[in-house]
Each structure stands twice: as structure tokens, then as C-alpha cells.
Coordinates of C-alpha atoms and ligand atoms in Angstrom, one line a residue:
M1 CA 45.8 -22.7 64.0
N2 CA 44.1 -20.0 61.9
N3 CA 42.6 -18.2 64.8
A4 CA 45.3 -15.7 64.1
L5 CA 43.9 -14.7 60.7
N6 CA 42.9 -11.1 60.7
P7 CA 42.3 -10.1 57.1
R8 CA 42.4 -6.4 57.7
E9 CA 45.8 -6.9 59.4
L10 CA 47.0 -8.7 56.3
L11 CA 45.7 -5.9 54.1
R12 CA 47.5 -3.2 56.1
D13 CA 50.7 -5.1 55.9
L14 CA 50.3 -5.6 52.1
R15 CA 49.5 -1.9 51.6
S16 CA 52.8 -1.1 53.2
R17 CA 54.5 -3.2 50.6
E18 CA 53.0 -1.7 47.5
S19 CA 56.2 -0.2 46.2
E20 CA 58.0 -3.5 46.7
M21 CA 55.3 -5.2 44.7
L22 CA 55.7 -2.7 41.9
R23 CA 59.5 -3.1 41.9
L24 CA 59.2 -6.8 41.5
L25 CA 56.5 -6.4 38.8
G26 CA 58.9 -4.1 36.9
K27 CA 61.6 -6.7 37.1
F28 CA 59.3 -9.4 35.9
V29 CA 57.9 -7.4 33.0
R30 CA 61.3 -6.3 31.8
A31 CA 62.2 -10.0 31.5
E32 CA 60.3 -10.6 28.3
S33 CA 58.9 -14.1 27.9
P34 CA 57.0 -14.8 24.7
S35 CA 55.6 -18.3 24.6
L36 CA 57.6 -19.4 21.6
D37 CA 61.0 -18.2 22.8
K38 CA 62.3 -21.0 25.1
T39 CA 65.5 -19.2 26.0
S40 CA 63.7 -16.0 27.2
V41 CA 61.0 -17.9 29.0
D42 CA 63.6 -20.0 30.8
D43 CA 65.5 -16.8 31.8
F44 CA 62.3 -15.5 33.3
G45 CA 61.6 -18.8 34.9
R46 CA 64.9 -18.7 36.7
M47 CA 64.0 -15.3 38.0
V48 CA 60.7 -16.5 39.3
A49 CA 62.3 -19.6 40.8
A50 CA 64.8 -17.5 42.6
E51 CA 62.1 -15.5 44.3
W52 CA 60.4 -18.6 45.6
R53 CA 63.7 -20.2 46.7
A54 CA 64.4 -17.0 48.6
R55 CA 61.2 -17.7 50.5
G56 CA 62.3 -21.2 51.4
A57 CA 60.2 -23.1 48.8
R58 CA 61.4 -26.0 46.8
V59 CA 61.3 -25.4 43.1
T60 CA 61.4 -28.2 40.5
A61 CA 61.8 -27.3 36.8
L62 CA 59.7 -29.6 34.6
R63 CA 62.1 -29.7 31.7
Q64 CA 60.7 -29.1 28.2
K65 CA 62.5 -29.5 24.9
H66 CA 60.6 -26.9 22.8
R67 CA 58.8 -24.8 25.4
G68 CA 60.1 -23.0 28.5
D69 CA 60.5 -25.3 31.5
H70 CA 57.4 -25.3 33.8
L71 CA 58.0 -24.7 37.5
L72 CA 56.5 -26.6 40.3
V73 CA 56.8 -24.9 43.6
T74 CA 56.1 -26.6 46.9
S75 CA 56.7 -25.6 50.5
R76 CA 59.9 -27.2 51.8
R77 CA 58.3 -28.5 55.0
A78 CA 54.6 -29.2 54.8
N79 CA 52.9 -28.3 58.0
A80 CA 52.9 -31.4 60.2
R81 CA 49.2 -31.0 60.7
S82 CA 48.5 -30.2 57.1
T83 CA 45.7 -32.1 55.5
G84 CA 45.2 -31.7 51.8
R85 CA 46.7 -29.4 49.3
I86 CA 45.9 -26.3 47.3
L87 CA 47.2 -25.5 43.9
L88 CA 48.0 -21.9 42.7
L89 CA 48.1 -22.0 39.0
G90 CA 49.5 -19.4 36.6
H91 CA 51.6 -18.9 33.5
M92 CA 54.9 -17.2 32.8
D93 CA 54.6 -16.9 29.1
T94 CA 53.2 -13.8 27.3
V95 CA 51.7 -12.9 23.9
Y96 CA 54.3 -10.2 23.4
D97 CA 57.2 -10.6 21.0
K98 CA 60.7 -9.8 22.3
G99 CA 61.3 -6.1 21.9
S100 CA 57.7 -5.0 22.7
L101 CA 59.2 -3.1 25.7
V102 CA 60.5 -0.5 23.2
K103 CA 56.9 0.4 22.2
M104 CA 55.4 -0.2 25.6
P105 CA 58.0 0.2 28.4
F106 CA 57.1 -0.7 32.0
R107 CA 55.9 2.5 33.6
I108 CA 53.9 3.9 36.4
A109 CA 51.3 6.5 35.6
Q110 CA 47.7 7.5 36.6
G111 CA 47.7 5.0 39.4
R112 CA 48.5 2.2 37.0
A113 CA 51.4 0.0 36.1
W114 CA 51.7 -0.3 32.3
G115 CA 53.6 -2.7 30.2
P116 CA 53.5 -6.1 28.5
A117 CA 51.9 -8.8 30.6
T118 CA 51.5 -6.6 33.7
F119 CA 47.9 -7.8 33.6
D120 CA 48.1 -11.2 31.9
M121 CA 49.6 -12.3 34.1
K122 CA 52.9 -11.2 35.7
G123 CA 50.8 -9.2 38.1
G124 CA 49.3 -12.5 39.3
L125 CA 52.7 -14.0 39.8
V126 CA 53.7 -11.1 42.0
L127 CA 50.5 -11.4 44.0
A128 CA 51.2 -15.0 44.8
L129 CA 54.6 -14.2 46.2
F130 CA 53.4 -11.4 48.4
A131 CA 50.4 -13.3 49.6
I132 CA 52.7 -16.0 50.9
D133 CA 55.0 -13.3 52.4
A134 CA 52.0 -11.8 54.2
L135 CA 51.0 -15.1 55.7
S136 CA 54.5 -15.8 57.0
R137 CA 55.0 -12.3 58.3
A138 CA 51.7 -12.7 60.2
G139 CA 52.8 -16.1 61.5
I140 CA 49.9 -17.9 59.9
H141 CA 50.3 -21.5 58.8
P142 CA 47.8 -22.5 56.2
R143 CA 46.0 -25.7 57.0
K144 CA 46.7 -27.2 53.7
E145 CA 50.0 -27.6 51.8
I146 CA 50.4 -25.1 49.1
A147 CA 51.8 -25.9 45.7
C148 CA 52.2 -23.6 42.7
L149 CA 52.5 -24.6 39.1
W150 CA 53.8 -21.8 36.8
T151 CA 53.5 -22.9 33.2
T152 CA 55.0 -21.6 30.0
D153 CA 52.5 -22.2 27.2
E154 CA 49.1 -21.1 28.4
E155 CA 48.9 -18.4 25.7
I156 CA 49.4 -21.0 22.9
G157 CA 47.0 -23.7 24.2
S158 CA 48.9 -25.4 27.1
E159 CA 49.9 -28.4 24.9
S160 CA 53.1 -29.2 26.9
S161 CA 51.8 -28.2 30.3
R162 CA 48.4 -29.9 30.2
K163 CA 49.5 -33.2 31.7
F164 CA 51.3 -31.5 34.6
I165 CA 48.3 -29.2 35.2
E166 CA 46.0 -32.3 35.4
R167 CA 48.5 -34.3 37.5
E168 CA 49.0 -31.6 40.1
A169 CA 45.4 -30.6 40.2
K170 CA 44.4 -34.2 40.9
L171 CA 46.5 -34.1 44.1
C172 CA 44.6 -31.0 45.3
D173 CA 41.3 -30.0 47.0
A174 CA 41.1 -26.7 45.2
V175 CA 42.8 -24.8 42.4
L176 CA 43.2 -21.0 42.5
V177 CA 44.0 -19.5 39.1
L178 CA 45.8 -16.2 39.0
E179 CA 44.5 -15.1 35.6
P180 CA 43.7 -11.4 35.5
A181 CA 40.3 -9.9 36.2
G182 CA 38.7 -6.9 34.5
E183 CA 38.3 -3.5 36.1
P184 CA 36.7 -1.8 37.9
R185 CA 36.0 -4.4 40.5
G186 CA 37.9 -7.5 39.3
A187 CA 35.0 -9.9 39.2
L188 CA 36.2 -13.5 39.6
K189 CA 35.6 -15.9 36.7
T190 CA 33.2 -18.5 37.9
S191 CA 32.6 -20.0 34.5
R192 CA 34.4 -20.1 31.3
K193 CA 33.5 -21.3 27.9
G194 CA 35.1 -24.4 26.5
V195 CA 37.2 -23.6 23.5
G196 CA 38.5 -25.5 20.4
E197 CA 39.5 -25.2 16.8
I198 CA 38.1 -27.2 13.9
E199 CA 39.8 -27.3 10.5
L200 CA 38.0 -27.9 7.2
R201 CA 40.1 -29.0 4.2
V202 CA 38.5 -29.2 0.8
T203 CA 40.1 -30.9 -2.1
G204 CA 38.7 -30.2 -5.6
R205 CA 40.3 -30.4 -9.0
A206 CA 42.2 -27.8 -11.0
A207 CA 41.3 -26.8 -14.5
H208 CA 41.6 -23.8 -16.8
S209 CA 38.7 -21.6 -15.8
G210 CA 38.2 -20.3 -19.4
L211 CA 38.9 -23.3 -21.6
K212 CA 37.7 -26.3 -19.5
P213 CA 36.0 -25.1 -16.4
E214 CA 33.7 -28.1 -16.4
E215 CA 36.7 -30.4 -15.8
G216 CA 37.4 -28.6 -12.5
I217 CA 35.9 -29.0 -9.1
N218 CA 36.0 -25.7 -7.3
A219 CA 37.3 -26.1 -3.7
V220 CA 36.7 -22.5 -2.9
H221 CA 33.1 -22.7 -3.9
E222 CA 32.7 -25.9 -1.9
L223 CA 34.2 -24.2 1.1
A224 CA 31.9 -21.2 0.8
L225 CA 28.9 -23.6 0.8
Q226 CA 30.2 -25.4 3.8
I227 CA 30.8 -22.1 5.7
A228 CA 27.2 -21.1 5.0
R229 CA 26.1 -24.4 6.7
I230 CA 28.5 -24.0 9.6
A231 CA 27.4 -20.5 10.3
K232 CA 24.0 -22.0 11.3
F233 CA 25.7 -24.0 14.1
N234 CA 26.1 -20.8 16.0
Q235 CA 23.6 -20.6 18.9
P236 CA 24.6 -17.6 21.0
R237 CA 21.5 -18.0 23.3
R238 CA 22.7 -21.5 24.3
G239 CA 26.3 -20.4 24.7
I240 CA 27.5 -22.1 21.5
G241 CA 29.8 -19.9 19.4
V242 CA 30.9 -21.0 16.0
H243 CA 33.0 -18.6 13.9
V244 CA 35.0 -19.2 10.8
N245 CA 37.8 -16.8 11.3
I246 CA 40.4 -18.0 8.7
A247 CA 39.6 -19.1 5.2
S248 CA 42.0 -19.5 2.3
G249 CA 42.2 -21.4 -1.0
G250 CA 43.1 -21.3 -4.7
T251 CA 46.2 -20.3 -6.5
R252 CA 45.4 -18.1 -9.6
T253 CA 42.3 -16.3 -10.7
N254 CA 42.3 -18.3 -14.0
V255 CA 42.7 -21.7 -12.3
I256 CA 39.7 -23.5 -10.8
A257 CA 40.7 -23.8 -7.2
A258 CA 41.8 -27.3 -6.3
E259 CA 42.2 -26.7 -2.6
A260 CA 40.7 -24.6 0.2
R261 CA 40.8 -24.6 4.0
A262 CA 39.1 -22.9 6.9
M263 CA 39.8 -22.7 10.6
V264 CA 36.8 -22.4 12.9
D265 CA 36.8 -21.1 16.4
V266 CA 34.2 -23.1 18.5
R267 CA 33.1 -22.3 22.1
V268 CA 30.5 -24.0 24.4
T269 CA 29.2 -23.1 27.8
R270 CA 27.9 -26.6 28.6
F271 CA 29.9 -29.7 28.8
A272 CA 27.0 -31.6 27.4
D273 CA 27.1 -29.7 24.1
I274 CA 30.6 -30.6 23.1
R275 CA 29.8 -34.0 21.5
A276 CA 26.8 -32.9 19.6
L277 CA 28.6 -29.9 18.2
E278 CA 31.6 -32.0 17.2
Q279 CA 29.3 -34.5 15.6
K280 CA 27.6 -31.8 13.5
F281 CA 31.0 -31.0 12.0
R282 CA 31.9 -34.6 11.4
A283 CA 28.5 -35.2 9.7
L284 CA 29.2 -32.5 7.0
K285 CA 29.2 -34.0 3.5
P286 CA 30.6 -32.5 0.3
I287 CA 28.0 -30.5 -1.7
L288 CA 29.6 -30.2 -5.1
P289 CA 30.0 -33.5 -7.0
G290 CA 33.5 -34.9 -6.7
A291 CA 34.7 -32.5 -3.9
K292 CA 36.4 -34.0 -0.9
L293 CA 36.0 -32.7 2.6
E294 CA 38.2 -33.5 5.7
I295 CA 37.4 -32.3 9.1
S296 CA 39.8 -32.4 12.1
G297 CA 40.1 -30.9 15.6
G298 CA 37.5 -30.3 18.3
V299 CA 37.0 -28.7 21.7
D300 CA 40.3 -29.1 23.5
R301 CA 39.6 -26.9 26.6
P302 CA 36.3 -28.1 28.0
P303 CA 34.1 -25.5 29.7
M304 CA 34.5 -24.6 33.3
E305 CA 31.0 -24.9 34.6
R306 CA 29.8 -22.6 37.4
K307 CA 29.1 -25.5 39.7
M308 CA 32.9 -26.2 39.9
S309 CA 33.5 -22.7 41.3
A310 CA 30.3 -21.9 43.3
A311 CA 31.4 -23.0 46.8
L312 CA 34.9 -21.5 46.5
F313 CA 33.4 -18.2 45.2
H314 CA 31.0 -18.1 48.1
H315 CA 33.8 -18.5 50.5
A316 CA 35.9 -15.9 48.8
Q317 CA 33.0 -13.5 49.0
H318 CA 32.9 -13.8 52.8
L319 CA 36.6 -13.2 53.0
A320 CA 36.3 -10.1 50.8
A321 CA 33.6 -8.8 53.0
D322 CA 36.0 -9.2 56.0
L323 CA 38.5 -7.2 53.9
G324 CA 36.0 -4.5 53.3
F325 CA 35.0 -5.0 49.7
A326 CA 32.3 -6.7 47.7
L327 CA 33.4 -9.5 45.4
E328 CA 31.6 -10.1 42.1
E329 CA 31.6 -12.9 39.6
N330 CA 31.2 -13.2 35.9
A331 CA 31.3 -15.7 33.0
S332 CA 34.1 -15.5 30.5
G333 CA 33.9 -16.4 26.9
G334 CA 37.6 -17.2 26.9
G335 CA 39.3 -20.3 28.2
S336 CA 42.2 -20.6 30.7
D337 CA 44.0 -23.5 32.4
G338 CA 41.2 -23.3 34.9
N339 CA 39.1 -25.1 32.3
L340 CA 41.4 -28.1 32.5
T341 CA 41.3 -28.4 36.3
A342 CA 37.5 -27.9 36.5
A343 CA 37.0 -30.5 33.8
I344 CA 38.7 -33.2 35.9
G345 CA 36.4 -32.4 38.8
I346 CA 38.6 -30.2 41.0
P347 CA 36.9 -27.1 42.5
T348 CA 38.5 -24.2 40.7
L349 CA 38.3 -20.4 41.2
D350 CA 39.7 -18.3 38.4
G351 CA 40.5 -14.6 37.9
L352 CA 42.2 -14.1 41.2
G353 CA 45.1 -12.2 39.6
A354 CA 45.6 -8.5 39.1
I355 CA 42.8 -6.1 38.2
G356 CA 43.3 -4.0 35.1
S357 CA 42.6 -3.8 31.4
G358 CA 44.0 -4.0 27.9
A359 CA 45.2 -7.6 27.9
H360 CA 47.2 -8.5 24.8
S361 CA 47.3 -4.9 23.7
L362 CA 49.6 -1.9 23.8
R363 CA 47.5 -0.5 26.6
E364 CA 47.9 -3.4 29.0
N365 CA 47.9 -2.2 32.6
I366 CA 46.9 -2.9 36.2
L367 CA 45.4 -0.8 39.0
I368 CA 48.1 -0.4 41.6
H369 CA 45.6 0.4 44.4
E370 CA 44.1 -3.1 43.9
L371 CA 47.3 -5.1 44.4
A372 CA 47.1 -5.2 48.2
P373 CA 43.5 -6.2 48.5
R374 CA 43.9 -8.9 45.9
A375 CA 47.0 -10.3 47.6
A376 CA 45.2 -10.2 50.9
L377 CA 42.2 -12.1 49.4
I378 CA 44.6 -14.8 48.0
A379 CA 46.4 -15.0 51.4
S380 CA 43.1 -15.3 53.2
L381 CA 41.9 -18.0 50.9
L382 CA 45.2 -20.0 51.4
A383 CA 44.8 -19.6 55.2
T384 CA 41.2 -20.8 55.4
L385 CA 40.6 -23.4 52.7
Ligands
LIG401 ZN1 46.6 -15.4 30.9

């Protein structure tokens, strides 16, 4: 059934559609969709849904009260001979507040498309649509049924989408994540660190710092001592990252601080290190007499270990060679929803989205020339997995 697959043919077709891809990208980028603004995210979601419906897909909105509705897209008629399923995974929310377009309008310059979320990851959403188009224009029917899950809260930790991501991934043989990939060559992400947040809360006792300091228990001092301990949990060589990035406490300079709090960013490369690291935190004991210490949180996105991506990456490398380019891989210190699908044992390949730079910044952009090869790679994967 896939004898018809000619990757170079797909690529030629997609090259001829570059300006259409850019037009759609411009439309998507102008529909601002910050994670916390449900109305805006839903408006954008309707735009995305319309594109898929226009291609004959069935779109189900997974209704949310506080976040934008997630979208589940499935082919209306699964191929009669289809065996298995592939999930395309991406997010529609962005880190940019509404109005960001004023400072960073969508524009084309220097071979790049610039603007909020061009790279992370509206470019990826456009690629998925054109990959499907290319397959149907070439008359290629993927062996497996294709489903897409477009979520609305990836940039804020995927709290509301996690159960849908896990539910859909469990029905699939492979998950292809359309997160962006860095230039120049757009290396795929074959491993990602696990990520979490741990909070420390210290309670001491207030007192006048001049008259009766001995009656106080200084929570800020206690927190500082704890931070010095925590800093030693950091083991970069082993892929364990522990960074206290927020600390606060106290009320007045002449009041012994009664309360203090710190937020710690924790990252691990190995699944097996999660428990030991969390236990180190839970084992922390107050140092100053009378101080109270509460610890909460932990690793909520487990690491995506390379073994969950290796076979898919190998396959993608062959397809890329057929398309005429070399595909590279790298490890990311950041998490994505790919961490969630890999953690439940579903082979996952991440970083298949647009190639560019400047994620989450005023300089966010993608390389226009790489859109067609990337879409062709996605299409080839869908056709051959
Ligand atoms: Zn992203």
C-alpha cells in the first residue's frame, strides 16, 4: 500500500506549497493564544479545528472549564486495513501575553518567519496539516490510523491535558511530538530531562530584632542554611540539576523573619534517580532550634529516556537520507509532553516541529527553507510506521 511512497516527490510537492504554509502560519500566529487566556486559546482552537475539518477529519473538543479546550483529531474513516495508531502531539498555547504582536508582529525577513510562537509551536501545527495534505495529494494511505492531540496548557505544565495525553498515547504504537528543534539542522530530541518543582516552607517566630532577638527564630536564616545543603544535591555529571531559583521571606528589617519560602527547579536524566532525589528533600530536617520545615512537590514530568526514542529515530534517519538530508539527535534539558508519553512506555520521537531559534523571546523565528523537508519527514514517518 505504501509502495507509492516517494519521499522526494513529497518534498517537491511540499516545496511548491511553501507560500501557502507561510500564509497559514501567519494566520495562526496572529491568533494570539496565551496559556492562561481561555477565550483566546479557544478562538485559536476553532481556527485549528476548521483546518482539520476542511481536510475531512473528525475533531472533538475536550472541554475545559479553566483552560482552553484540547482538540482530538481523528481521520473520519480509518483505513479498512489499518492496524494500529500513531499520535501526533502538540500544543496550541503560547508563553506570549495578548498584545505581544505589537512588539513582535508576524513578518517574513532574511529567509525566516518571525513572531510569537512561530517556533514553539505554531510552525509544528502547520507542518502536521501540510504533511497530511501531501500524503493525500500523493494518494498515499498510511498503514496506521492517525490521531492528533492539540493541547492548551503545555507551557504551564500540562495539568489539565495530562490525562488525555496519557489516554490517547496508550492507544497508539508511537507518538510523534511536534515541538520545535534548534537550528541549524533541527536535531530531533531523543531524550529529555525529567522536570519538577519542590517547595520549601520555613516557619520561625517573629521578635524585635533589637530588643528581644533571642525570642525569635529566624526563618530566613534557616532557609539560607537549607539552601546551602540543597545546592549539594546538584550533580551535573549524573544529569541531576537542582537549582533554587526563587527565595523570599521576612517582613521588616527590624523584625526577626517568621516565614520564608523557596522554590527549587529539579531535573533528572534517569528515571531511577527520581525517588532518591525526592527522598533527599524529604529527609531535610530543620537546623535552627524551633524552626519548622515543610517540603512539597516533586518531579512531575519524568525523563524521556533515549531507549524510548532510539528505534523511531533510526527509522527517521533512513527516511531523511531518502529525502536528501542527514538527521541528527540531541538531548534536551527541558521537558515536553513527550516526557509523559515516553514514561508510560510508548515509543516517542520529539522535536519534529519547525527548525528555528529564539523560543520564548522577542526574536522567535523559524527557517522557511526547512518547512518543506520537515513536513516531508513527518509525512514519510506517517506513511511508513
Ligand atoms: Zn512547546
